[in-house]
Short mmCIF file of C-alpha atoms in Angstrom, two decimals:
data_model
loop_
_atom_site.label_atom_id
_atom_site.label_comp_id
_atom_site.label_asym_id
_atom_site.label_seq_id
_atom_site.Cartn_x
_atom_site.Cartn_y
_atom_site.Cartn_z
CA UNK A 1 177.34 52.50 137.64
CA UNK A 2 177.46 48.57 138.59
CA UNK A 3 180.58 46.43 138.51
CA UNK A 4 179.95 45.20 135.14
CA UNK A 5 180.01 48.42 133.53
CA UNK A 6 182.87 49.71 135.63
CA UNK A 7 185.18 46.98 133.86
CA UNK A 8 183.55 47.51 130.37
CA UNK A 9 184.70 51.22 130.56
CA UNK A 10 188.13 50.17 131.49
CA UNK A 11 188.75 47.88 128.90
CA UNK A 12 187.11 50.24 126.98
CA UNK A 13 189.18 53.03 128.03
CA UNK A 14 192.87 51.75 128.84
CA UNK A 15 195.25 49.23 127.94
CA UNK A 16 195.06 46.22 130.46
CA UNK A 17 194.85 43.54 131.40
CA UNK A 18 192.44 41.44 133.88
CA UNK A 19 193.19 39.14 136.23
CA UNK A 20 191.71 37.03 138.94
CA UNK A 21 194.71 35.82 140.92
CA UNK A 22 193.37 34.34 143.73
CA UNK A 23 191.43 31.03 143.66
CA UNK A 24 190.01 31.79 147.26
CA UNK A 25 188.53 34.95 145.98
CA UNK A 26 187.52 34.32 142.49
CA UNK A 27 185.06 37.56 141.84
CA UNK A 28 188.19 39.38 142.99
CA UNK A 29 189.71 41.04 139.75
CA UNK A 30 192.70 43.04 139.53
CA UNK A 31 193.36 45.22 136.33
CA UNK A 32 196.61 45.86 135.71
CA UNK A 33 198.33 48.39 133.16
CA UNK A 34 199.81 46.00 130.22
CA UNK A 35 203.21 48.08 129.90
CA UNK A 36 204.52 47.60 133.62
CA UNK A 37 201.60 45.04 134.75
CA UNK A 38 201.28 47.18 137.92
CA UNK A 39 197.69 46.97 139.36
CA UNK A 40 195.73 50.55 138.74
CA UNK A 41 192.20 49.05 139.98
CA UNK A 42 191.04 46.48 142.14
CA UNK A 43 187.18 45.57 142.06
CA UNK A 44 185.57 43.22 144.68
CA UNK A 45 183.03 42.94 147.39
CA UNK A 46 182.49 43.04 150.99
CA UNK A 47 180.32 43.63 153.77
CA UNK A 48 180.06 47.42 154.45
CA UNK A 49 180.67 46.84 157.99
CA UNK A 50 184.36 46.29 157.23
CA UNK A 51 184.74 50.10 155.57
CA UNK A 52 182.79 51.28 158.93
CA UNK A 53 179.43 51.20 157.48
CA UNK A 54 176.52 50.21 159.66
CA UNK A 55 175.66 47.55 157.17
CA UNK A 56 176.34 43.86 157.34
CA UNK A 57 175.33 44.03 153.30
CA UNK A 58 178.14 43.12 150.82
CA UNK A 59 178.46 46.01 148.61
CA UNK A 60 180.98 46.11 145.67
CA UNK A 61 184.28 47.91 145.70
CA UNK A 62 187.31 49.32 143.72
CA UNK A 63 190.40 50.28 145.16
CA UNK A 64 192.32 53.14 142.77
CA UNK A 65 195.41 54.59 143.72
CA UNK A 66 195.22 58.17 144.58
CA UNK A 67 197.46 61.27 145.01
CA UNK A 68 198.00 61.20 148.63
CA UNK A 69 197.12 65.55 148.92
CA UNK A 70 193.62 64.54 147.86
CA UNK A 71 192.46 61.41 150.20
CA UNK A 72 191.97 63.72 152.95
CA UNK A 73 189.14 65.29 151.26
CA UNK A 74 187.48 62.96 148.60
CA UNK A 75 187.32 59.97 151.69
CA UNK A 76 185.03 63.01 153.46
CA UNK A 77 182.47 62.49 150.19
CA UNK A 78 179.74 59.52 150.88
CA UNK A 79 181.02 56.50 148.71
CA UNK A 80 184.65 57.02 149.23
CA UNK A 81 186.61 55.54 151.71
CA UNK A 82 190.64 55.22 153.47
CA UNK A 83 191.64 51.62 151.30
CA UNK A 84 190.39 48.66 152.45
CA UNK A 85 193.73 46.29 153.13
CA UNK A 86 195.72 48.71 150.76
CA UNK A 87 198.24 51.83 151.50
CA UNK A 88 195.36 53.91 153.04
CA UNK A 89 198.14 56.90 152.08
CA UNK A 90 198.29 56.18 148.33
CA UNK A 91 194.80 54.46 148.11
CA UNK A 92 191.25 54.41 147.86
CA UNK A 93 188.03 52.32 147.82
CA UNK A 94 185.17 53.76 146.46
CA UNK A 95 181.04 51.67 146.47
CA UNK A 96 180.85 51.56 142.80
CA UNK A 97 176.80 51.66 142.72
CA UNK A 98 177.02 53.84 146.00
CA UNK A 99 179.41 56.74 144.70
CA UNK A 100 176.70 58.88 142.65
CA UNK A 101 179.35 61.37 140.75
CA UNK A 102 179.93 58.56 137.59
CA UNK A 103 182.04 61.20 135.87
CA UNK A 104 184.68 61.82 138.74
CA UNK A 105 184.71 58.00 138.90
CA UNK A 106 186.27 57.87 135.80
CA UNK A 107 188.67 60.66 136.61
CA UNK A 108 189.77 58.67 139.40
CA UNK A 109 190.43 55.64 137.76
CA UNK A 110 191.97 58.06 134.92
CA UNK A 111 194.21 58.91 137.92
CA UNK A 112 194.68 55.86 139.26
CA UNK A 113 195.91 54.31 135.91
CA UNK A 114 198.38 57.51 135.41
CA UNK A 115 200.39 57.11 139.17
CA UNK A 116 201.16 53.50 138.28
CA UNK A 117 202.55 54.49 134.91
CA UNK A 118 205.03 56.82 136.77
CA UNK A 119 208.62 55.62 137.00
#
């Protein structure tokens, strides 16, 4: 999966809304849910380096909100890392072309877009 579909299957999937809010950053996009406009997925890239990679390359991201029982284990799985500059206790960041399991991609962003609905 690339960046491009990852949003299609979004809007596709859930009712959002996109947003690039900062000017610095414009490739940055935040979707948030449209009831509560809380963020549930935040796609952008950076050099590898800065998740602990041994690559300088900028690779593409999304950070999805996670129950906090299951980071332990899914940030041991190649593709999925602690948050980068989020809640590394609540969040994720997962290489969207690097993370080979498309189907529990979805499931995570399925997740991701369920804890942020929570009151």
């Amino acid at each position: 999966m690339n960046r491009n579909e990852l949003i299609q299957y979004i809007q596709q999937e859930y009712i959002c809304d996109l947003d690039n809010p900062w000017e610095k950053y414009p490739n940055y996009v935040v979707i948030r849910r449209r009831d509560n406009q809380k963020w549930f997925a935040l796609i952008f890239g950076i050099k590898g380096i800065r998740l602990g990679l041994n690559i300088n390359e900028p690779i593409e991201i999304v950070n999805l909100k996670c129950e906090p029982d299951l980071i332990p284990n899914l940030i041991r799985e190649n593709g999925i890392y602690p948050a980068y500059h989020m809640n590394k206790q609540h969040w994720i960041s997962v290489d969207i072309a690097g993370y080979e399991d498309v189907e529990k991609l979805k499931m995570l962003v399925d997740m991701s877009y369920q804890l942020v609905g929570k009151k």
